[in-house]
Short mmCIF file of C-alpha atoms and ligand atoms in Angstrom, two decimals:
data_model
loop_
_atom_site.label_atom_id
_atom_site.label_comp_id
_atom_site.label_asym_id
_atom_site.label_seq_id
_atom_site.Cartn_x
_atom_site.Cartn_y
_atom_site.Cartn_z
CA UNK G 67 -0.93 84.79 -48.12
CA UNK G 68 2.51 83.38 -47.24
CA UNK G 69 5.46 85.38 -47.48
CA UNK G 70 9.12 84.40 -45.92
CA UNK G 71 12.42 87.29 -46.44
CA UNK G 72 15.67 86.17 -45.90
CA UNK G 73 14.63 83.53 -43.31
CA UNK G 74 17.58 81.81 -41.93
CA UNK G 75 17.59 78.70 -39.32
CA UNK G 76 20.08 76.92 -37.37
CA UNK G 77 19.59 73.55 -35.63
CA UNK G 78 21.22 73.34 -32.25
CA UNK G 79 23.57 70.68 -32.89
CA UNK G 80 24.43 68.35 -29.85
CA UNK G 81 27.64 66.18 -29.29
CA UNK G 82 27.62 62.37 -28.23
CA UNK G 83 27.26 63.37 -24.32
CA UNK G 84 24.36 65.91 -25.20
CA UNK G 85 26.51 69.09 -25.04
CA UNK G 86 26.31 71.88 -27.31
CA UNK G 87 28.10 71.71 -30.52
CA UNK G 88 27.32 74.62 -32.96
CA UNK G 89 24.56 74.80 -35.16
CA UNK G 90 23.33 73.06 -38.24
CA UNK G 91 22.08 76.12 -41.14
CA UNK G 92 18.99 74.05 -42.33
CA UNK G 93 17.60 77.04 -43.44
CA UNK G 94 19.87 79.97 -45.57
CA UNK G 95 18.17 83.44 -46.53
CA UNK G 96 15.09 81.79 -48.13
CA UNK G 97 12.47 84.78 -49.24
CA UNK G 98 9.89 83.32 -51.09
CA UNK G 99 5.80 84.48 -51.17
CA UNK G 100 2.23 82.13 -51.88
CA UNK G 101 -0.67 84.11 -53.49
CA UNK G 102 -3.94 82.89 -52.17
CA UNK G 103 -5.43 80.08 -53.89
CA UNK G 104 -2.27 79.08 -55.31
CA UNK G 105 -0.88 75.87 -55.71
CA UNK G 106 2.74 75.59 -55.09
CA UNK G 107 5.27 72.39 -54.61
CA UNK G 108 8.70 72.93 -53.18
CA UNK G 109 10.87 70.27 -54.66
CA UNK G 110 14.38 69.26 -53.15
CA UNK G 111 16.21 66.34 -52.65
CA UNK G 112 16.60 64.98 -48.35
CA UNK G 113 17.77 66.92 -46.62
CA UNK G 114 17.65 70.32 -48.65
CA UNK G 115 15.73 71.85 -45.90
CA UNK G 116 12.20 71.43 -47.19
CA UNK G 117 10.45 70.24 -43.63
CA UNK G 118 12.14 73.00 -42.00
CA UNK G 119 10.72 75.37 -44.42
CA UNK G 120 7.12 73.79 -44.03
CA UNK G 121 7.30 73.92 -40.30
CA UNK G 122 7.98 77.85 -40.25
CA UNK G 123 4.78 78.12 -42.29
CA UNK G 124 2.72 76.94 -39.73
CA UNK G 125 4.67 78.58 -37.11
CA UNK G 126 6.10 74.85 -35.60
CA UNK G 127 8.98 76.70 -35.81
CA UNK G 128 9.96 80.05 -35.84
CA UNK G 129 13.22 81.37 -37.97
CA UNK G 130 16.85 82.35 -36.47
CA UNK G 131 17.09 85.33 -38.73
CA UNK G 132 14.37 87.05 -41.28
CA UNK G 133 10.60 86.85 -41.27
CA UNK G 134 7.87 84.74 -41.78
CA UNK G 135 4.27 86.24 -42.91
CA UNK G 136 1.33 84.09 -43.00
CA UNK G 137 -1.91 85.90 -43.33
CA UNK G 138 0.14 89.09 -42.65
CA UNK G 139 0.99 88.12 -39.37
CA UNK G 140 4.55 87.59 -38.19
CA UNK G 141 5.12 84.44 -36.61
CA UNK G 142 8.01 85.25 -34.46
CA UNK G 143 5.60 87.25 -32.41
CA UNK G 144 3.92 85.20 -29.18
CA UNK G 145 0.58 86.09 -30.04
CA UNK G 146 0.26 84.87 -33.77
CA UNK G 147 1.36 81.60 -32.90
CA UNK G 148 -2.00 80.02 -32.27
CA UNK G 149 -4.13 81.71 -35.26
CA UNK G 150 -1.28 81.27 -37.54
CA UNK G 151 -0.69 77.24 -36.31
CA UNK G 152 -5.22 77.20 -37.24
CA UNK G 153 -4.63 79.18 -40.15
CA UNK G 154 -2.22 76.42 -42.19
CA UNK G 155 -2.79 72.88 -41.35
CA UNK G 156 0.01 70.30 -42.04
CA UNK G 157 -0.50 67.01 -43.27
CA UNK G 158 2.25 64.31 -42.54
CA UNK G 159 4.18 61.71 -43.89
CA UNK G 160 2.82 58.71 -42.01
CA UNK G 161 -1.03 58.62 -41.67
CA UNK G 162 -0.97 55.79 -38.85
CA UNK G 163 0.97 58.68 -36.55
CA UNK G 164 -1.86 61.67 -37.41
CA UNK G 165 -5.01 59.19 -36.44
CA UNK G 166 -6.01 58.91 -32.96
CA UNK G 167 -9.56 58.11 -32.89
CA UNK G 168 -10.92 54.68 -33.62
CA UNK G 169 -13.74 55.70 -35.48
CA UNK G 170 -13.34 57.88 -38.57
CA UNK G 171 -16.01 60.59 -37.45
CA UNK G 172 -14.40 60.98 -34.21
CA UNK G 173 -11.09 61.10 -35.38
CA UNK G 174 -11.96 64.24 -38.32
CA UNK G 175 -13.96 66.36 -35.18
CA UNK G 176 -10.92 65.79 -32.83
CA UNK G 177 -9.12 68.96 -33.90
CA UNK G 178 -12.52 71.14 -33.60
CA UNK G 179 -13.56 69.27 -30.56
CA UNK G 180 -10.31 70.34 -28.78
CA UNK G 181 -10.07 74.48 -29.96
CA UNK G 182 -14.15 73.73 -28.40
CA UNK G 183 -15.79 74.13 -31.58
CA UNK G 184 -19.66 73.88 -30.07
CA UNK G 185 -20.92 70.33 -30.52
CA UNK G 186 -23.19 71.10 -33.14
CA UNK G 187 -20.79 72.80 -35.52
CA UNK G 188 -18.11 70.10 -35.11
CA UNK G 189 -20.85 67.52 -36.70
CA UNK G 190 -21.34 69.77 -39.62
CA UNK G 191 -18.00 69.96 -40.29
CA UNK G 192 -17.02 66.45 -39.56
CA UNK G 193 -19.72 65.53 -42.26
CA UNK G 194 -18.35 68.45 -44.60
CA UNK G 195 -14.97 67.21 -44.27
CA UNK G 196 -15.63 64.14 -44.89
CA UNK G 197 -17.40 64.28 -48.29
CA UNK G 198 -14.66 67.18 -49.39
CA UNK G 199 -12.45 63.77 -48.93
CA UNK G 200 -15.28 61.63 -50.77
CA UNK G 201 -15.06 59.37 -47.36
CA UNK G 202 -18.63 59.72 -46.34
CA UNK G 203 -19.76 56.42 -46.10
CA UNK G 204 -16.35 55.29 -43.83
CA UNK G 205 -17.76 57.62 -41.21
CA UNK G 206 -18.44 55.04 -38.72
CA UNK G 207 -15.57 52.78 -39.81
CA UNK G 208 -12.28 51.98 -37.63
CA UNK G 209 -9.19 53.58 -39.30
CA UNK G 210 -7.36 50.72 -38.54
CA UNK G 211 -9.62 49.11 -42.17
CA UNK G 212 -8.37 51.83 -44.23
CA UNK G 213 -6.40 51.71 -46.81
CA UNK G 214 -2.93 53.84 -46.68
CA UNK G 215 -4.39 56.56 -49.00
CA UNK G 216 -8.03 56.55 -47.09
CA UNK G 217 -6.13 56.89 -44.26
CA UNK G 218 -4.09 59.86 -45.21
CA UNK G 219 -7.79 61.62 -46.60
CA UNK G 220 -9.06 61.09 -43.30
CA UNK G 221 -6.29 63.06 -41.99
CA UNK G 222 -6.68 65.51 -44.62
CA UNK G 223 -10.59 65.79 -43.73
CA UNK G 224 -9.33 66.12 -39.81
CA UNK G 225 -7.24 69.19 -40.98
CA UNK G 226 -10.23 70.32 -43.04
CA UNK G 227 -12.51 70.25 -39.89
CA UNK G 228 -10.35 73.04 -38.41
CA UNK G 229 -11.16 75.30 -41.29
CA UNK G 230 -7.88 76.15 -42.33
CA UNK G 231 -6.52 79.08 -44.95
CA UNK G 232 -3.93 76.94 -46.11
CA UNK G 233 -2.79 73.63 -46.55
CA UNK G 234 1.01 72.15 -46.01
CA UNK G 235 1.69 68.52 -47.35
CA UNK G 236 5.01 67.14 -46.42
CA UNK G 237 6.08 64.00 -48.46
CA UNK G 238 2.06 63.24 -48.07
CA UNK G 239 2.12 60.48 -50.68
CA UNK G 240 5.50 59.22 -49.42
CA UNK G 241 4.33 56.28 -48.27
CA UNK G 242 1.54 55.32 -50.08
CA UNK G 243 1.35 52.30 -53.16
CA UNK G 244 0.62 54.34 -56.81
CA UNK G 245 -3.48 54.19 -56.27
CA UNK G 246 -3.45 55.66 -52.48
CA UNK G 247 -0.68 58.48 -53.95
CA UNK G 248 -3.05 59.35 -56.87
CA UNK G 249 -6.33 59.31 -54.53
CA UNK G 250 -5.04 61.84 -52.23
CA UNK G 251 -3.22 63.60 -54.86
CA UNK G 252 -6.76 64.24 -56.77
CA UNK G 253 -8.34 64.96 -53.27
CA UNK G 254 -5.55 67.78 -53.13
CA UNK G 255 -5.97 69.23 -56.09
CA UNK G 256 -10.25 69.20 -55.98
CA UNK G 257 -9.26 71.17 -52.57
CA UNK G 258 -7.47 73.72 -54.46
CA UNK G 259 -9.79 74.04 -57.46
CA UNK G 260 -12.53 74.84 -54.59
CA UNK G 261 -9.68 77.48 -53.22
CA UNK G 262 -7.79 76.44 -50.71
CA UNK G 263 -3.88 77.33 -51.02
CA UNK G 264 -1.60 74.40 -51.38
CA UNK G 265 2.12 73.99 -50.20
CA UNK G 266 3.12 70.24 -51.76
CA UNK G 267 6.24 68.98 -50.46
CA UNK G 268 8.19 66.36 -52.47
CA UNK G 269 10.83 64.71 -53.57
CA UNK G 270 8.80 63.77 -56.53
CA UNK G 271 9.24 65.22 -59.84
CA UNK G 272 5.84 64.05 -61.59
CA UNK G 273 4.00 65.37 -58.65
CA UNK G 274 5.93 68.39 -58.31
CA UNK G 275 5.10 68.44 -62.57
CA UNK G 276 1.55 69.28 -61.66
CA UNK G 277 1.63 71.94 -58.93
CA UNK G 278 1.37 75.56 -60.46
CA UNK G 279 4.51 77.15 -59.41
CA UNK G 280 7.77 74.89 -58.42
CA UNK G 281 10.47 76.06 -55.76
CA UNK G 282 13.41 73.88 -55.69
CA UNK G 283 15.79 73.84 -52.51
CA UNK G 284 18.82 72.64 -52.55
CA UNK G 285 20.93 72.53 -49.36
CA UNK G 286 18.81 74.90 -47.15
CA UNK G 287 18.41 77.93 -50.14
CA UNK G 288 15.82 78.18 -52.46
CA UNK G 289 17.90 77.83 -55.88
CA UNK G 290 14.85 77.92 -58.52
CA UNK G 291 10.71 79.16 -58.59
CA UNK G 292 9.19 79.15 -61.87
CA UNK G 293 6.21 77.24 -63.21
CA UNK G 294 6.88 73.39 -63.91
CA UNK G 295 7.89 73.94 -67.87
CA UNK G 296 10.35 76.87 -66.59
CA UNK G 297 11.73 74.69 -64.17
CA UNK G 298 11.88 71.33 -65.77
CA UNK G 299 13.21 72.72 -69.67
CA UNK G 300 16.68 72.39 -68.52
CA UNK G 301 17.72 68.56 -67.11
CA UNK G 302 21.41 69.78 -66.78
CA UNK G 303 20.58 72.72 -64.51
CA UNK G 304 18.77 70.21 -62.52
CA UNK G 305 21.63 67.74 -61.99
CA UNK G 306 23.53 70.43 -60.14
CA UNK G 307 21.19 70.05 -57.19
CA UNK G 308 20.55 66.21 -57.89
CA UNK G 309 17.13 66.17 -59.05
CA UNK G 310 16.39 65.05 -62.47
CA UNK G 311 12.65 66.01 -65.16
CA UNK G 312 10.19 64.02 -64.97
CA UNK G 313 10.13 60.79 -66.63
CA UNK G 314 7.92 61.89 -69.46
CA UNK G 315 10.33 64.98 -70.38
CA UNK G 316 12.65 62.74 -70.26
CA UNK G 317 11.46 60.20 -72.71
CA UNK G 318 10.15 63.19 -74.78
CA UNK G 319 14.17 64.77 -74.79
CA UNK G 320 15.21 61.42 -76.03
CA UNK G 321 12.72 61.18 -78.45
CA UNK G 322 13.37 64.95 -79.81
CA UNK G 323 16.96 63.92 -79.98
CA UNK G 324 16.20 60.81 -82.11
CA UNK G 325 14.60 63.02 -84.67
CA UNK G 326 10.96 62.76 -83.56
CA UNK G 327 9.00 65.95 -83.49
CA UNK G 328 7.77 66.03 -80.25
CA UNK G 329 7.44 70.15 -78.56
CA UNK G 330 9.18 71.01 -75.43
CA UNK G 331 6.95 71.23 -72.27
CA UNK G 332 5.91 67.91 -71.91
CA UNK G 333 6.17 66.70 -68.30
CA UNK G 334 2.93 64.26 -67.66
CA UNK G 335 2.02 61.01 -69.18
CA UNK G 336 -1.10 62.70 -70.31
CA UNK G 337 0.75 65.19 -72.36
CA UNK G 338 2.81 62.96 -73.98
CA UNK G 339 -0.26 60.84 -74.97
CA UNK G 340 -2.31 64.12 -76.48
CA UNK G 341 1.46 64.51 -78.44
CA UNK G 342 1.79 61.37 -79.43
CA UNK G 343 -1.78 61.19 -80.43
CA UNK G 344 -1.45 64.41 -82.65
CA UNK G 345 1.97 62.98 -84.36
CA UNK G 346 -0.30 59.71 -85.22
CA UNK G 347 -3.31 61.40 -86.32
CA UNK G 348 -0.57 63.12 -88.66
CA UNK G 349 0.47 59.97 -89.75
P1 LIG B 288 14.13 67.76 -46.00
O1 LIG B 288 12.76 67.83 -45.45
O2 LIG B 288 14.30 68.48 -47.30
O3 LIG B 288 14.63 66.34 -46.10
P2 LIG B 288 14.94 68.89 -43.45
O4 LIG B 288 14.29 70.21 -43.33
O5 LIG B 288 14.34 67.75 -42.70
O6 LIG B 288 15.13 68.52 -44.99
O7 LIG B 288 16.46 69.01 -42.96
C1 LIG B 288 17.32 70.04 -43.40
C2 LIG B 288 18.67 69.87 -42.67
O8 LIG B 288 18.50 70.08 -41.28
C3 LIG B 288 19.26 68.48 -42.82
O9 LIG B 288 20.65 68.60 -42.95
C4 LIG B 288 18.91 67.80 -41.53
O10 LIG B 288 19.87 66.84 -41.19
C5 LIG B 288 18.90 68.96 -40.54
N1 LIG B 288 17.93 68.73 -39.46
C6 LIG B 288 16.62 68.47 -39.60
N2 LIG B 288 16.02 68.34 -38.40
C7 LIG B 288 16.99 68.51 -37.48
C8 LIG B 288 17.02 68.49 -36.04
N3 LIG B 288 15.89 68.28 -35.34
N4 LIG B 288 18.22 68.69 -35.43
C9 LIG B 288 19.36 68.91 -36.13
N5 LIG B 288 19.39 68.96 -37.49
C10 LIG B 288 18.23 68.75 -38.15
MG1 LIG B 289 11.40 66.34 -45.03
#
């Protein structure tokens, strides 16, 4: 579905007065590949390159060296840059700056309205979209009376509306209080269990605990992939690129260390309760 080799990117890097000043390597020999109806997270502290990486996906950018495959097409070539930008939909940070409309119908058709999706169609999959989100009954609300997270599912649904292949999340939750992260978070996921092939970006380790697969960059190079007990069974590893386990694993090493017999590969509250649960019933 996705598949990068060796992709490389430089930033143009400009002086004080503007002028030309080398380049910034944000991105260094990457090769990495998405199966369809996967659900991966790429994990990395700021500024290991992770945007940059997202952006080649949906062809935003396009790479300085290597190639990007999405769908099987190459999107260094002019005329896969429009189906491959409708074929992976990215949703942003800040879900006041991805909301234009000032009703919530209007604002999910937008993106079908303009690729001049027939009028008919857009309604059907503005009302689709919508209840994929669970925000059917905010269809004639004004964004502005959303929450953060109801906000961000609206742009979520307005991505959905373009009937996309994939989806790209960068730092999605970042900015959202615990309930609006775990709203869209579950909206995510119901999205993939339905199909749809996720790219989660975060800085998160809990979230990035859930995904199927982890990649972790670390200073424009993708150092680790593995699925989140691979990646998260070593916390020493992980302190070479700055990043530590989740809490949970973290609690659980201590606990292991203190004698209690807790098994490796816990990573989410809800494991550790299920453990904890079967040590008591033990008891
Ligand atoms: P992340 O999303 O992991 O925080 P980014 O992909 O945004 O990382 O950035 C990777 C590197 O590229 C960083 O060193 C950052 O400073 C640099 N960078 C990002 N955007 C630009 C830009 N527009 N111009 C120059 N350098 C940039
Ligand atoms: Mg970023």
């Amino acid at each position: 579905m996705i598949r990068t080799e060796h992709v490389r990117y430089e930033y143009e890097r400009l002086d004080e007065n503007g002028d030309p000043a080398g380049v910034m390597t944000a991105l260094d020999d990457v090769s990495f590949s998405v199966s369809e109806g996967e659900y991966i997270a790429i994990l990395g502290r700021n500024g290991s390159g992770k945007s940059t990486l997202a952006k080649h996906i949906n062809a935003l950018l396009c790479p300085t060296g290597g190639t990007v495959w999405v769908l099987g097409m190459d999107t260094a070539k002019e005329e896969n840059l429009w189906p491959v930008r409708e074929a992976a939909g990215m949703v942003f940070q800040n879900p006041d700056n991805q909301i234009i409309a000032t009703v919530v119908e209007e604002d999910v058709g937008f993106g079908p309205e303009n690729i001049g999706v027939p009028t008919d169609e857009i309604w059907k999959r503005v009302a689709e979209s919508l209840e994929a989100v669970g925000m059917t009954a905010f269809a004639d609300v004004s964004p502005m009376r959303l929450s953060g997270g109801q906000k961000q599912r609206v742009a979520i649904a307005g991505i959905l509306a373009m009937r996309p292949d994939i989806m790209l999340f960068d730092e999605a939750t970042a900015m959202l209080d615990p309930r609006g992260r775990k709203e869209v978070f579950e909206t995510v996921r119901e999205l993939n269990r339905e199909g749809m092939t996720v790219v989660w970006i975060t800085h998160v380790m809990e979230e990035a605990a859930q995904c199927e697969t982890v990649h972790i960059m670390h200073d424009g190079g993708l150092v680790l992939s593995g699925t989140p007990q691979e990646v998260f069974s070593d916390r020493e590893r992980l302190q070479n690129w700055r990043l530590d386990v989740p809490p949970m694993a973290a609690l659980a090493q201590r606990l292991r260390a203190a004698g209690v017999g807790l098994p490796e590969g816990i990573l989410s509250i809800d494991d550790m309760t299920r453990e904890v649960e079967a040590l008591a019933a033990h008891l």
